[in-house]
Every structure is written in structure tokens, then in C-alpha cells.
Amino acid sequence: MVWAAWAGRPQREETDRTGAAYEKFAAAIVREHPGAGRAGPVAARDRSTGIAVRPSRSGTPRPSGQDGTRRSA
């Protein structure tokens, strides 16, 4: 239904295809992009292994009397 609505939409009027519009387009294409000389920020990417891993808790102090092992009741 979305495609049918899109296909049945009112068509645009003829676009401006004059020589002045073409010259404006050509000048914009030739002009250098403002951000071309700058390096973008480097994103730190984690290597995905497909396995969910909980973050380490090695930096948090443990309450006294617990050695880190888990026991069932």
C-alpha cells in the first residue's frame, strides 16, 4: 500500500533545467568540500566476538570475609 500511495502521488512540475542552474550545479561540484582537509575523530571499536561479556569488577573492593567464590545454599 505504501508503494501504491507513493506511485500515485502528484508528480512534480518540470524542474529548472536552464543554463544558469547547470552552471550553479557545476560550480558546486568543482568546489572543494569544507571538511575535506580535516581528519575526523577516530572511534574506538571493540572487537565483536558475538559473546556477551559482563564488565570486570576487579576495581571494586570486596567486603571482608568474602573470597569471591559463590556457594549454593
Coordinates of N, CA and C in Angstrom, one line a residue:
M1 N 0.8 -1.2 0.0 CA 0.0 0.0 0.0 C 0.9 1.3 0.0
V2 N 2.0 1.2 0.7 CA 2.9 2.3 0.7 C 3.4 2.6 -0.7
W3 N 3.8 1.6 -1.5 CA 4.3 1.8 -2.8 C 3.2 2.4 -3.7
A4 N 1.9 1.9 -3.5 CA 0.8 2.4 -4.3 C 0.6 3.9 -4.0
A5 N 0.7 4.3 -2.7 CA 0.5 5.7 -2.4 C 1.6 6.5 -3.0
W6 N 2.9 6.0 -2.9 CA 4.0 6.7 -3.5 C 3.9 6.8 -5.0
A7 N 3.5 5.8 -5.7 CA 3.4 5.8 -7.1 C 2.2 6.7 -7.6
G8 N 1.2 6.8 -6.8 CA 0.0 7.6 -7.2 C 0.1 9.1 -6.7
R9 N 1.3 9.5 -6.2 CA 1.4 10.8 -5.7 C 1.4 11.8 -6.9
P10 N 1.0 13.1 -6.6 CA 1.1 14.1 -7.7 C 2.5 14.3 -8.2
Q11 N 2.7 14.3 -9.4 CA 4.1 14.4 -10.0 C 4.5 15.9 -9.9
R12 N 5.8 16.1 -9.7 CA 6.4 17.4 -9.6 C 6.3 18.1 -11.0
E13 N 6.3 19.4 -10.9 CA 6.4 20.2 -12.1 C 7.8 20.0 -12.7
E14 N 7.9 20.4 -13.9 CA 9.2 20.3 -14.6 C 10.3 21.1 -13.8
T15 N 11.4 20.5 -13.6 CA 12.5 21.2 -12.8 C 13.2 22.2 -13.7
D16 N 13.9 23.1 -13.0 CA 14.6 24.2 -13.7 C 15.8 23.6 -14.3
R17 N 15.8 23.5 -15.6 CA 17.0 23.0 -16.4 C 17.6 24.0 -17.3
T18 N 17.7 25.2 -16.7 CA 18.3 26.3 -17.5 C 19.8 26.2 -17.4
G19 N 20.4 27.0 -18.3 CA 21.9 27.0 -18.3 C 22.4 27.6 -17.0
A20 N 21.7 28.6 -16.4 CA 22.2 29.1 -15.1 C 22.2 28.1 -14.0
A21 N 21.1 27.3 -14.0 CA 21.0 26.2 -12.9 C 22.2 25.2 -13.1
Y22 N 22.5 24.9 -14.4 CA 23.5 23.9 -14.7 C 24.9 24.5 -14.2
E23 N 25.1 25.8 -14.5 CA 26.4 26.4 -14.1 C 26.5 26.4 -12.6
K24 N 25.4 26.7 -11.9 CA 25.5 26.7 -10.4 C 25.8 25.3 -9.9
F25 N 25.2 24.3 -10.5 CA 25.5 22.9 -10.1 C 26.9 22.6 -10.4
A26 N 27.4 22.9 -11.5 CA 28.8 22.6 -11.9 C 29.8 23.3 -11.0
A27 N 29.5 24.5 -10.6 CA 30.4 25.2 -9.7 C 30.4 24.6 -8.3
A28 N 29.3 24.1 -7.8 CA 29.2 23.4 -6.5 C 29.9 22.1 -6.6
I29 N 29.9 21.4 -7.7 CA 30.6 20.1 -7.7 C 32.1 20.3 -7.8
V30 N 32.6 21.3 -8.4 CA 34.0 21.5 -8.5 C 34.6 22.1 -7.2
R31 N 33.8 22.8 -6.5 CA 34.3 23.4 -5.2 C 34.7 22.3 -4.2
E32 N 35.8 22.6 -3.5 CA 36.2 21.6 -2.5 C 35.3 21.6 -1.3
H33 N 35.1 20.4 -0.7 CA 34.3 20.3 0.4 C 35.0 21.0 1.6
P34 N 34.2 21.7 2.5 CA 34.8 22.4 3.6 C 35.5 21.5 4.6
G35 N 35.1 20.3 4.8 CA 35.7 19.4 5.7 C 36.7 18.4 5.1
A36 N 37.1 18.6 3.9 CA 38.0 17.7 3.2 C 39.4 17.6 3.8
G37 N 39.9 18.7 4.4 CA 41.3 18.7 4.9 C 41.4 18.3 6.3
R38 N 40.3 18.2 7.0 CA 40.3 17.8 8.4 C 40.1 16.3 8.6
A39 N 40.8 15.8 9.6 CA 40.6 14.4 10.0 C 39.5 14.3 11.0
G40 N 38.6 13.3 10.8 CA 37.5 13.1 11.7 C 38.0 12.4 13.0
P41 N 37.2 12.4 14.0 CA 37.6 11.7 15.2 C 37.7 10.2 15.0
V42 N 38.6 9.6 15.6 CA 38.8 8.1 15.5 C 38.0 7.4 16.5
A43 N 37.1 6.6 16.1 CA 36.2 5.9 17.0 C 36.9 4.6 17.5
A44 N 36.9 4.4 18.8 CA 37.5 3.2 19.4 C 36.4 2.1 19.2
R45 N 36.8 1.1 18.5 CA 35.9 0.0 18.2 C 36.3 -1.2 19.0
D46 N 35.4 -1.9 19.6 CA 35.6 -3.1 20.3 C 35.5 -4.2 19.3
R47 N 36.3 -5.2 19.4 CA 36.2 -6.4 18.5 C 35.0 -7.2 19.0
S48 N 34.1 -7.4 18.1 CA 32.9 -8.2 18.5 C 33.2 -9.7 18.3
T49 N 32.9 -10.4 19.4 CA 33.1 -11.9 19.3 C 31.8 -12.6 19.2
G50 N 30.7 -11.9 19.4 CA 29.4 -12.5 19.4 C 29.0 -13.0 20.7
I51 N 29.8 -12.9 21.7 CA 29.5 -13.4 23.1 C 29.4 -12.2 24.0
A52 N 28.3 -12.2 24.8 CA 28.1 -11.1 25.7 C 29.0 -11.3 26.9
V53 N 29.7 -10.3 27.3 CA 30.6 -10.5 28.5 C 30.3 -9.3 29.4
R54 N 30.2 -9.7 30.7 CA 30.0 -8.7 31.7 C 31.3 -7.9 32.0
P55 N 31.2 -6.6 32.3 CA 32.4 -5.9 32.6 C 33.1 -6.4 33.9
S56 N 34.4 -6.3 33.9 CA 35.1 -6.8 35.1 C 34.8 -5.9 36.3
R57 N 34.8 -6.5 37.4 CA 34.6 -5.8 38.7 C 35.9 -5.9 39.5
S58 N 37.0 -6.0 38.9 CA 38.3 -6.2 39.7 C 38.6 -4.9 40.4
G59 N 38.1 -3.7 40.0 CA 38.5 -2.5 40.7 C 37.7 -2.2 41.9
T60 N 36.6 -2.9 42.1 CA 35.7 -2.7 43.3 C 36.2 -3.5 44.5
P61 N 36.3 -2.8 45.7 CA 36.7 -3.6 46.9 C 35.6 -4.6 47.3
R62 N 36.0 -5.7 47.8 CA 35.1 -6.7 48.3 C 34.9 -6.5 49.8
P63 N 33.7 -6.8 50.3 CA 33.6 -6.8 51.8 C 34.4 -7.8 52.4
S64 N 34.9 -7.6 53.6 CA 35.7 -8.6 54.3 C 35.0 -9.9 54.6
G65 N 35.7 -11.0 54.5 CA 35.1 -12.3 54.7 C 34.7 -13.0 53.5
Q66 N 34.7 -12.3 52.3 CA 34.3 -12.9 51.1 C 35.5 -13.1 50.2
D67 N 35.8 -14.3 49.8 CA 36.9 -14.5 48.9 C 36.6 -14.5 47.5
G68 N 35.4 -14.3 47.1 CA 35.0 -14.2 45.7 C 34.4 -15.4 45.2
T69 N 34.3 -16.5 46.0 CA 33.7 -17.7 45.5 C 32.2 -17.7 45.8
R70 N 31.4 -18.3 45.0 CA 30.0 -18.4 45.2 C 29.6 -19.8 45.6
R71 N 28.8 -19.9 46.6 CA 28.3 -21.2 47.1 C 26.8 -21.3 47.1
S72 N 26.3 -22.4 46.8 CA 24.8 -22.6 46.8 C 24.4 -22.9 48.3
A73 N 23.1 -22.5 48.5 CA 22.6 -22.7 49.9 C 22.3 -24.1 50.2

